[in-house]
mmCIF file of C-alpha atoms and ligand atoms in Angstrom:
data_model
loop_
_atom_site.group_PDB
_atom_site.id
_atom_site.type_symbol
_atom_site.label_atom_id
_atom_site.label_comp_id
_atom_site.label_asym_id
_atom_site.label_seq_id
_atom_site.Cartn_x
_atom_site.Cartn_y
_atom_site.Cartn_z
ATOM 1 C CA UNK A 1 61.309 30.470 4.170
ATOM 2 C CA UNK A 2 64.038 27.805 5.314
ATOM 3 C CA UNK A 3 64.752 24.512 2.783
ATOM 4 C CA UNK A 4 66.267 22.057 4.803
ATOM 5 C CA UNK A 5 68.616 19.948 3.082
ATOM 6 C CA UNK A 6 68.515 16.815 4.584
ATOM 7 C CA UNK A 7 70.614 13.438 4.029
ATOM 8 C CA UNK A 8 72.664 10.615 4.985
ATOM 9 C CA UNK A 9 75.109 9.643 2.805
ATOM 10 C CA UNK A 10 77.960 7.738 3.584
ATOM 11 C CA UNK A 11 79.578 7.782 0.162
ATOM 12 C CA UNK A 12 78.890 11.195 -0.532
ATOM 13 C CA UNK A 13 76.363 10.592 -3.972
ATOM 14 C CA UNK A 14 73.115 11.178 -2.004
ATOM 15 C CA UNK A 15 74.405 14.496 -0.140
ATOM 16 C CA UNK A 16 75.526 15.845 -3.669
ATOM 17 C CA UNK A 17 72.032 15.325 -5.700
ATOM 18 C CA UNK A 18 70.530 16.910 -2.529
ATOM 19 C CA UNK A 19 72.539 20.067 -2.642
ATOM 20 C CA UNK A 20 72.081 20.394 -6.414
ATOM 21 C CA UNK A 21 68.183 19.804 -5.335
ATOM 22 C CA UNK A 22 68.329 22.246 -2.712
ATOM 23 C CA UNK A 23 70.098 24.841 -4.479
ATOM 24 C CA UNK A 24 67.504 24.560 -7.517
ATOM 25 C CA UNK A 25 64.488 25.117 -5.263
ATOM 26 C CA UNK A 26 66.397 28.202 -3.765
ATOM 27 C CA UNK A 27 67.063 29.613 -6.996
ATOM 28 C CA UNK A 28 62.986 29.974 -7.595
ATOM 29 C CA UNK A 29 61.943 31.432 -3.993
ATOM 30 C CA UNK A 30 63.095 34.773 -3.404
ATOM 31 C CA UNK A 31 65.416 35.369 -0.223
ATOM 32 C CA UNK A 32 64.369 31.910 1.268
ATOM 33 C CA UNK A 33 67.981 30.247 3.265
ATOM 34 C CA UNK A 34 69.427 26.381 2.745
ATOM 35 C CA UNK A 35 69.633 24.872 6.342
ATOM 36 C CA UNK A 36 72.157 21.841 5.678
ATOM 37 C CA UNK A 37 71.409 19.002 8.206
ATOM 38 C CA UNK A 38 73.423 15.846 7.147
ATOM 39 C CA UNK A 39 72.759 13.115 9.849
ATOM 40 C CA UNK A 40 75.352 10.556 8.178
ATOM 41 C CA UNK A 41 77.242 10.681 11.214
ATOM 42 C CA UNK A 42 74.949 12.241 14.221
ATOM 43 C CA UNK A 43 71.158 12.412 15.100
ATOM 44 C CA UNK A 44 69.898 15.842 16.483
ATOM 45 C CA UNK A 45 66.349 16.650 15.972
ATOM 46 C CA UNK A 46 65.298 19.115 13.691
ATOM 47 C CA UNK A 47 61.654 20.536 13.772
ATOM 48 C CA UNK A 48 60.336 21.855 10.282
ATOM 49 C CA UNK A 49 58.223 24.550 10.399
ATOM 50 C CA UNK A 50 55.037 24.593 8.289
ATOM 51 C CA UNK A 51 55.678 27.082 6.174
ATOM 52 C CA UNK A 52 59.334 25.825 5.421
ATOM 53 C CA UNK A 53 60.577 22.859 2.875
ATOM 54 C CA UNK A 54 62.387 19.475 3.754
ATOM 55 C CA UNK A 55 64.947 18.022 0.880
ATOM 56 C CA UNK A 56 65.130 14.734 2.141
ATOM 57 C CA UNK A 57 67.503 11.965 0.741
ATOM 58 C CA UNK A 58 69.201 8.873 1.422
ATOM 59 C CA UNK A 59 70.273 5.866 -0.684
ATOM 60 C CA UNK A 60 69.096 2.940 -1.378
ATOM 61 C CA UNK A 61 70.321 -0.719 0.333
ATOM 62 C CA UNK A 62 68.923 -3.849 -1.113
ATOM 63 C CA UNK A 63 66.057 -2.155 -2.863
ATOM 64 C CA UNK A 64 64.875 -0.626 0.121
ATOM 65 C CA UNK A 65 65.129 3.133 1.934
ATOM 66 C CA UNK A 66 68.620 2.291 3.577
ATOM 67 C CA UNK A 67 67.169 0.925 7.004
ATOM 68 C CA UNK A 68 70.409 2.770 8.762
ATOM 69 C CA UNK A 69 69.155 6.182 7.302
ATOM 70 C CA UNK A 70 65.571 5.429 8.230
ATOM 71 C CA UNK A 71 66.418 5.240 11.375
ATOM 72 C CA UNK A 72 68.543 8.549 11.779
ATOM 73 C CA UNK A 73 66.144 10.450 10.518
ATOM 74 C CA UNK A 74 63.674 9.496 12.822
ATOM 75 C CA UNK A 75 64.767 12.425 13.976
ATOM 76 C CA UNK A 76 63.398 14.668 11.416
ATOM 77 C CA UNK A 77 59.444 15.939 12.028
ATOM 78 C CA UNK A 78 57.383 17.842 9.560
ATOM 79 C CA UNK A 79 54.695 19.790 11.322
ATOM 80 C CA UNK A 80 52.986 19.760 8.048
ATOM 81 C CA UNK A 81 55.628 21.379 6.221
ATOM 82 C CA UNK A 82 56.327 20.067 2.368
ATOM 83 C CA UNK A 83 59.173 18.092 1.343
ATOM 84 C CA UNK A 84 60.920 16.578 -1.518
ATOM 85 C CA UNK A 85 62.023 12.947 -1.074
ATOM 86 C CA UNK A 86 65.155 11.418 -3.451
ATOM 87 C CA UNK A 87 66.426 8.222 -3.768
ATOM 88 C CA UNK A 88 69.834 7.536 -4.879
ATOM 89 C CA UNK A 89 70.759 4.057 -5.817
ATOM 90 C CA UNK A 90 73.615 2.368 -7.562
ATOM 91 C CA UNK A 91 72.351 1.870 -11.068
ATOM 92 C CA UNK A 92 70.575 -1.609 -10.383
ATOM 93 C CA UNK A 93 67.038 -1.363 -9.001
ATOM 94 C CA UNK A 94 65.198 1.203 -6.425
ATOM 95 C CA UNK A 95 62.263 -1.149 -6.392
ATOM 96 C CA UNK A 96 60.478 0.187 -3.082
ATOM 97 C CA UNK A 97 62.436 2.526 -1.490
ATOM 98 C CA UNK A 98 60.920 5.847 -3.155
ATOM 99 C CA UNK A 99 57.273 4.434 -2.134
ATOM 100 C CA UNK A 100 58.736 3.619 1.526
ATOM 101 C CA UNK A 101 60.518 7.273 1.454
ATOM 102 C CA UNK A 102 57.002 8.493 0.992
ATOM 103 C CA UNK A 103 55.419 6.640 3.411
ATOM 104 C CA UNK A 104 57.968 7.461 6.324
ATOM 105 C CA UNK A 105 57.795 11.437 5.291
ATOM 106 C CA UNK A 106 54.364 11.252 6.295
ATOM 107 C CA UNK A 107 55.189 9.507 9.242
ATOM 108 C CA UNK A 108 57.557 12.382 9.877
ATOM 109 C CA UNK A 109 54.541 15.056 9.149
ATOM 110 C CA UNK A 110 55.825 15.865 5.808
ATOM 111 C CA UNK A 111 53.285 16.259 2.942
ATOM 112 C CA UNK A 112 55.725 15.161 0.196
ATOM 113 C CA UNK A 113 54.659 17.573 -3.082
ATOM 114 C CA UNK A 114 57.941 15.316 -5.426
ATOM 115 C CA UNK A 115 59.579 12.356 -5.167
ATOM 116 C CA UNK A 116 62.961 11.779 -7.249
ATOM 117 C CA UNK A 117 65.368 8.617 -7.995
ATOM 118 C CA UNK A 118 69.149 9.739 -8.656
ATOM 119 C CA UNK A 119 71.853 7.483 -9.597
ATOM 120 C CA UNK A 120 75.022 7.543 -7.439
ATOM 121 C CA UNK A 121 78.247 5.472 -7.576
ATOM 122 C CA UNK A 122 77.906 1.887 -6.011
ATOM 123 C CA UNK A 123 79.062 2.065 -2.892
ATOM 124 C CA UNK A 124 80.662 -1.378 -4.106
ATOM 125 C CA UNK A 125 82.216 0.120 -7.176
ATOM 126 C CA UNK A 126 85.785 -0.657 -7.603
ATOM 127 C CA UNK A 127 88.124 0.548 -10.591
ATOM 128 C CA UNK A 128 88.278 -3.132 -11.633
ATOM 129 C CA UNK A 129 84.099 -3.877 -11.334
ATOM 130 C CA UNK A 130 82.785 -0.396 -11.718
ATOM 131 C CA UNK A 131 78.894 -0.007 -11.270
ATOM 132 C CA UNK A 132 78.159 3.658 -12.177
ATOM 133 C CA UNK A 133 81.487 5.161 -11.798
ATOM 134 C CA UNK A 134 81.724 8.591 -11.123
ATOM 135 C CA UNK A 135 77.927 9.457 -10.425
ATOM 136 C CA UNK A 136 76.280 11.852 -9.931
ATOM 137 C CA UNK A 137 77.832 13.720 -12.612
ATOM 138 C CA UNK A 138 77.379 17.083 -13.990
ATOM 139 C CA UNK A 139 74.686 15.948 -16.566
ATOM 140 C CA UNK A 140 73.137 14.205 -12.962
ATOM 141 C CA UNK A 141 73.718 17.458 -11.137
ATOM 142 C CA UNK A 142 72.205 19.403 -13.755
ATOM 143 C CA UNK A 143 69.172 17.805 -14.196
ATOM 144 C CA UNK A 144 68.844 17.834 -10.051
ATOM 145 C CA UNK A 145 69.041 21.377 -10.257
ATOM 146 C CA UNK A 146 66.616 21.845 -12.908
ATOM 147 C CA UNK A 147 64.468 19.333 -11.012
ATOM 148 C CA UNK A 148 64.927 21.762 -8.242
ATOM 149 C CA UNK A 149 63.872 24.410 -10.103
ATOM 150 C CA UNK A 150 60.186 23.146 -10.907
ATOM 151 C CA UNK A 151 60.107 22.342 -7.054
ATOM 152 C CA UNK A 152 60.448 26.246 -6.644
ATOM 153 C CA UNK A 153 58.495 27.417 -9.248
ATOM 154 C CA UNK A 154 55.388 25.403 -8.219
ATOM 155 C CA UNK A 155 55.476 25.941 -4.364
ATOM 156 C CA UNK A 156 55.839 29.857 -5.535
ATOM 157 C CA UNK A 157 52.717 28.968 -7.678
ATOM 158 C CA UNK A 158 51.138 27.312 -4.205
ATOM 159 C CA UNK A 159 51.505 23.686 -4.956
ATOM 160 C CA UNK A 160 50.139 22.180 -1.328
ATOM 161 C CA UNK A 161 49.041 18.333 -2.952
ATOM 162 C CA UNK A 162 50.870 14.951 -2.296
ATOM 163 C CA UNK A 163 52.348 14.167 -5.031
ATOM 164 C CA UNK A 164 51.495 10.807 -6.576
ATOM 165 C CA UNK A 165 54.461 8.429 -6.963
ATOM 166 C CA UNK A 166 52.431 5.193 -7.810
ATOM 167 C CA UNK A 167 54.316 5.067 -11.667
ATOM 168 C CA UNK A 168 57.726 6.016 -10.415
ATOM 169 C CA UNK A 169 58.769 2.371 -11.801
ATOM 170 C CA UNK A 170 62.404 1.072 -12.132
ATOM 171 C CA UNK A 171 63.928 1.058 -15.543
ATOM 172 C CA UNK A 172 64.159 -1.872 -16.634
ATOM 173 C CA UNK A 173 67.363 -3.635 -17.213
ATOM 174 C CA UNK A 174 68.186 -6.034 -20.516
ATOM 175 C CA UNK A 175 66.310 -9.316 -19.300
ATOM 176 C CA UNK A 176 69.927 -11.295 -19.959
ATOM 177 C CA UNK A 177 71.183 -9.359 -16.958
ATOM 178 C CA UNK A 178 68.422 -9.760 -15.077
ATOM 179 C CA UNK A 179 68.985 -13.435 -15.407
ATOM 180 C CA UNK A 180 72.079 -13.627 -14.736
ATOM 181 C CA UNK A 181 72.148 -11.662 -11.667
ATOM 182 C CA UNK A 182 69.269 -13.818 -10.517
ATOM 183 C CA UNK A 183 71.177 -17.085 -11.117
ATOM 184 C CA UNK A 184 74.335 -15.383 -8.977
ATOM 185 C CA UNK A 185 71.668 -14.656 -6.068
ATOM 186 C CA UNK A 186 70.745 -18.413 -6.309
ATOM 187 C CA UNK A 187 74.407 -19.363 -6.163
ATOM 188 C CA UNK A 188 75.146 -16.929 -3.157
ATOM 189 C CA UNK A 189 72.138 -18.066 -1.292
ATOM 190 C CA UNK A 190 73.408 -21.862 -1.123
ATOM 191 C CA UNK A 191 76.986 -21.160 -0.512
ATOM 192 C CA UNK A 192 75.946 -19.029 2.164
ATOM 193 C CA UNK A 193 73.482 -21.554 4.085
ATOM 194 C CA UNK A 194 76.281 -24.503 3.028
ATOM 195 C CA UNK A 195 79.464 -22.467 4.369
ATOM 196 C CA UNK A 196 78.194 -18.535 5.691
ATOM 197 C CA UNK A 197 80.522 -16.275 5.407
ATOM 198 C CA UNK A 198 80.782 -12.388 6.265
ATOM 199 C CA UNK A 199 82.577 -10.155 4.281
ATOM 200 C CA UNK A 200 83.783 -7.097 5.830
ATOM 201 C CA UNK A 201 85.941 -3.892 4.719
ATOM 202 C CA UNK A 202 89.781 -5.160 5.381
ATOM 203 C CA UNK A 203 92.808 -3.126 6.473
ATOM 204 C CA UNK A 204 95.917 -3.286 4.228
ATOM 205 C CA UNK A 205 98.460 -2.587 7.121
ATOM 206 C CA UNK A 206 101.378 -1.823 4.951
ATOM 207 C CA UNK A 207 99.387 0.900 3.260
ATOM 208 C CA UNK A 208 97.663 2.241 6.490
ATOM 209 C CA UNK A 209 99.258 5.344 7.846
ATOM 210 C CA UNK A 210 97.126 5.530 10.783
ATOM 211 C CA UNK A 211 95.484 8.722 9.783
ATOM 212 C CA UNK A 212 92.521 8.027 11.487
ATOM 213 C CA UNK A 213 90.310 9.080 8.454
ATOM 214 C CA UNK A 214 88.365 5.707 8.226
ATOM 215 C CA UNK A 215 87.238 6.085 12.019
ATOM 216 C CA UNK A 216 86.315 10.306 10.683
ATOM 217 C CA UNK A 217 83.935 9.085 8.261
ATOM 218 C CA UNK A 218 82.466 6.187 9.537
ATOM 219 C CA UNK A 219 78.543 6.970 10.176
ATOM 220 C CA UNK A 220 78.064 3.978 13.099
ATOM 221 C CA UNK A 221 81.092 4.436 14.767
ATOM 222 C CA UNK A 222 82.234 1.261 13.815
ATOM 223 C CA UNK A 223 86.164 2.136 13.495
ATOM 224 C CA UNK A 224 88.161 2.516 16.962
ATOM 225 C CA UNK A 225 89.772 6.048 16.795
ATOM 226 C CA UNK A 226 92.545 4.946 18.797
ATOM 227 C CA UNK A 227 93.618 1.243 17.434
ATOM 228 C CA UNK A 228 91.490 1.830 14.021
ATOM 229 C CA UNK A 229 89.847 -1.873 14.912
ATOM 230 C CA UNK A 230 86.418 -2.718 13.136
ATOM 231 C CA UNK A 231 83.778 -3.475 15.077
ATOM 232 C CA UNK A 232 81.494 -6.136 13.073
ATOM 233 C CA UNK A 233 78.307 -5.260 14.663
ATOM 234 C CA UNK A 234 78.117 -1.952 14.241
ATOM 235 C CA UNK A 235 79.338 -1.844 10.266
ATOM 236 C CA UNK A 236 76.872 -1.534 8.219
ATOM 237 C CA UNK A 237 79.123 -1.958 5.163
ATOM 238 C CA UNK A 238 78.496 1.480 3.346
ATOM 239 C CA UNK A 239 82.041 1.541 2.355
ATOM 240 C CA UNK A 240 82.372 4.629 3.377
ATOM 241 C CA UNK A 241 85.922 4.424 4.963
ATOM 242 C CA UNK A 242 86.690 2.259 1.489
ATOM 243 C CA UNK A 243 85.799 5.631 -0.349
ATOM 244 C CA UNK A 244 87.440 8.066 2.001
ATOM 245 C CA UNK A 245 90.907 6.289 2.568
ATOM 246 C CA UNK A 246 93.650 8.507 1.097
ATOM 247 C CA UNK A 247 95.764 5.455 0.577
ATOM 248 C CA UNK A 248 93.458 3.318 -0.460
ATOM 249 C CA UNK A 249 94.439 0.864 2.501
ATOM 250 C CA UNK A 250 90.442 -0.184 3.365
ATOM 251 C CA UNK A 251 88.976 -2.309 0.663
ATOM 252 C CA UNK A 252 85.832 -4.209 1.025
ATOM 253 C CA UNK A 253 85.598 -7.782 -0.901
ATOM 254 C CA UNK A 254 81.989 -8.505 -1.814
ATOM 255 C CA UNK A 255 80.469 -11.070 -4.460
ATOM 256 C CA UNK A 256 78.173 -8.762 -5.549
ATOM 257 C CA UNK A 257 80.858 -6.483 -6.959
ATOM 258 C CA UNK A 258 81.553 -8.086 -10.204
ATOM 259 C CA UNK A 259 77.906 -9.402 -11.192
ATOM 260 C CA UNK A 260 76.676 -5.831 -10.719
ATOM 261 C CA UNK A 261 79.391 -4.435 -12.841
ATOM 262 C CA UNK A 262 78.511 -6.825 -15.529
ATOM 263 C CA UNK A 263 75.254 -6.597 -15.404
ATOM 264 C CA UNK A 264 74.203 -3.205 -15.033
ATOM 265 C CA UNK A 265 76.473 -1.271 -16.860
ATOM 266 C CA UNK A 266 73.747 0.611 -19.022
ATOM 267 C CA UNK A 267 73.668 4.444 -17.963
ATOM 268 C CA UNK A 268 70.349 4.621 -16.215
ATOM 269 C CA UNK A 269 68.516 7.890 -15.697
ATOM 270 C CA UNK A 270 67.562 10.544 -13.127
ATOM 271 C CA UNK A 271 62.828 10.121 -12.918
ATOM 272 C CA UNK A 272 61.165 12.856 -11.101
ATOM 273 C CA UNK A 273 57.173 13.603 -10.399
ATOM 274 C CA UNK A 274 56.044 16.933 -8.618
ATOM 275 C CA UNK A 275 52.220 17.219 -7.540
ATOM 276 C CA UNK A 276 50.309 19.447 -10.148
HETATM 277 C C1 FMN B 1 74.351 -2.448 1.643
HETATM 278 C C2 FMN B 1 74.111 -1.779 0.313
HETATM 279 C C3 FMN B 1 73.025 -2.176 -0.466
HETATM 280 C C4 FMN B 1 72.791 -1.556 -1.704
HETATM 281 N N1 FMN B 1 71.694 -1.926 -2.436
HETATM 282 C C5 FMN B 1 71.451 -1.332 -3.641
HETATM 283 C C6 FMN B 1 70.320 -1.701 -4.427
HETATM 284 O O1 FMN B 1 69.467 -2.488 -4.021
HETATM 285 N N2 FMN B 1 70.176 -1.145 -5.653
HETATM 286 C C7 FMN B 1 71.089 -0.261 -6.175
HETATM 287 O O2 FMN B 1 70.939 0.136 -7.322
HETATM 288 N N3 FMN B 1 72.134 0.166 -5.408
HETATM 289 C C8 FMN B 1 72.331 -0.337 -4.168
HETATM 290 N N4 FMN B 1 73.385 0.082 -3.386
HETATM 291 C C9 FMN B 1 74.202 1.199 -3.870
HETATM 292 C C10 FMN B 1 73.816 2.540 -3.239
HETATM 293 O O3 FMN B 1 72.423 2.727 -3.274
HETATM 294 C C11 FMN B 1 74.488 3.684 -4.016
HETATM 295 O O4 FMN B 1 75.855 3.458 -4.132
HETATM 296 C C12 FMN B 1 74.245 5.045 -3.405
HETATM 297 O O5 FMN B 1 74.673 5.985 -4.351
HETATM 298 C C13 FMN B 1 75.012 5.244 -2.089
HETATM 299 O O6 FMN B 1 74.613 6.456 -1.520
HETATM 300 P P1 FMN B 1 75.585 7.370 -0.611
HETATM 301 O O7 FMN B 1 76.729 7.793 -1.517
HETATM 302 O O8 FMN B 1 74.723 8.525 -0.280
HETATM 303 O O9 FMN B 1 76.072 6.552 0.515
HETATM 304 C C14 FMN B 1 73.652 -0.508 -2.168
HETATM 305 C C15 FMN B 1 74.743 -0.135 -1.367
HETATM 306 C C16 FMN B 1 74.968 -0.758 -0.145
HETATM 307 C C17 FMN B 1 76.125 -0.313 0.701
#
């Protein structure tokens, strides 16, 4: 038996809590192999056999199954074969992506038997508004392994059902934040239809040593390999060149930064459901 560990992850969290998943489920089934297909950066198509198991996760962009990872892993088909479907979001809200995961794995020919939400380091974290700093961290990790673990242990036992995320429900955050975040929304809304503005990842040239690592990382190709120039319709503002800068020369100014750090601070936790 093959698990195929599959993600895109631009800032790393998603492709973490996937290994740890991947690695639990291979602890439980006796000489099965981890096929790593990580389509952050490239699109090949990857048939699952049947027999074989899908880890499938991506994070989550505006409450949603990250449309740019939907559309990656378009690439991905099931053939009937089981999966596990996780989504990784930045300690505010998953609202629908887990159902819409679920939904598009069965567009894929997947029969999803458990569906997971992890909590990974805002992509818009910054050491002066940090959202969830950090994660996944080892307490994270452990419990994706363990998570893992029960995967295993109940496809040895046979486990063939869709699982039934219908209760997989946010946790819900202190109403005061809630309100206030709502109230910033409003704000942004009407200074964006008064005076729109984009805000896109910025170079510091001074710091910039022309390393090229930005252009590496990028998952759209946004970044120029040869002048290191942004291409504003193809960034999809992941921040993943933000994270992976060794100089910390790409920064990426957004509103949202500070009213997420203030208002969802509180540690929110890993939720998991596998089919009985
Ligand atoms: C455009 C965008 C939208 C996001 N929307 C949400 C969101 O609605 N809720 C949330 O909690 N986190 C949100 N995040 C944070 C990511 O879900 C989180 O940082 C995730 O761990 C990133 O996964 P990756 O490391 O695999 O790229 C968003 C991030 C980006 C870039």
């Amino acid at each position: 038996m093959k698990i195929y560990n599959i993600c895109f992850s631009p800032t790393g969290t998603s492709a973490k809590v996937s290994e740890a998943v991947s690695h639990g489920i291979a602890e439980r089934i006796d000489g099965c192999e981890i096929v790593n297909c990580d389509y952050t950066r490239s699109s090949k198509s990857v048939k699952v056999n049947a027999e074989d198991i899908a880890v499938i996760a991506a994070p989550v962009y505006g409450g949603h199954f990250a449309p740019p990872a939907r559309k990656r892993l378009e690439a991905i088909c099931g053939s009937g074969a089981k999966c596990v479907v996780i989504a990784v979001y930045g300690n505010r809200a998953f609202e629908k992506a887990v159902s819409e995961m679920m939904e598009f794995s069965k567009e894929r020919g997947f029969t999803p038997v458990a569906a997971a939400t992890f909590i990974g380091e805002h992509s818009y974290s910054t050491a002066s508004t940090p959202i969830a700093a950090g994660r996944p961290d080892e307490k994270d990790l452990l419990i994706a392994q363990r998570f893992g673990n029960q995967v295993g242990e109940r496809i040895v036992a046979g486990i063939s059902n869709e699982v039934d995320a219908s209760e997989m429900l946010d946790e819900p955050s202190p109403e005061q934040s809630l309100r206030y975040f709502k109230e910033f929304i409003i704000c942004y809304q009407k200074m964006q239809s008064e005076t729109p503005r984009s805000y896109l990842p910025e170079v510091d040239k001074e710091r910039c040593t022309n390393c090229g690592t930005c252009a590496q990382v990028c998952p759209t190709g946004a970044i120029s390999a040869d002048n290191l120039e942004l291409d504003a319709t193809k960034c999809i503002k992941c921040c993943a060149c933000v994270k992976a800068c060794p100089e910390q020369a790409r920064t990426f100014f957004t509103p949202f930064a500070k009213p997420l750090s203030e208002n969802f601070n509180a540690r929110k936790q890993p939720k998991f459901v596998i089919a009985g």
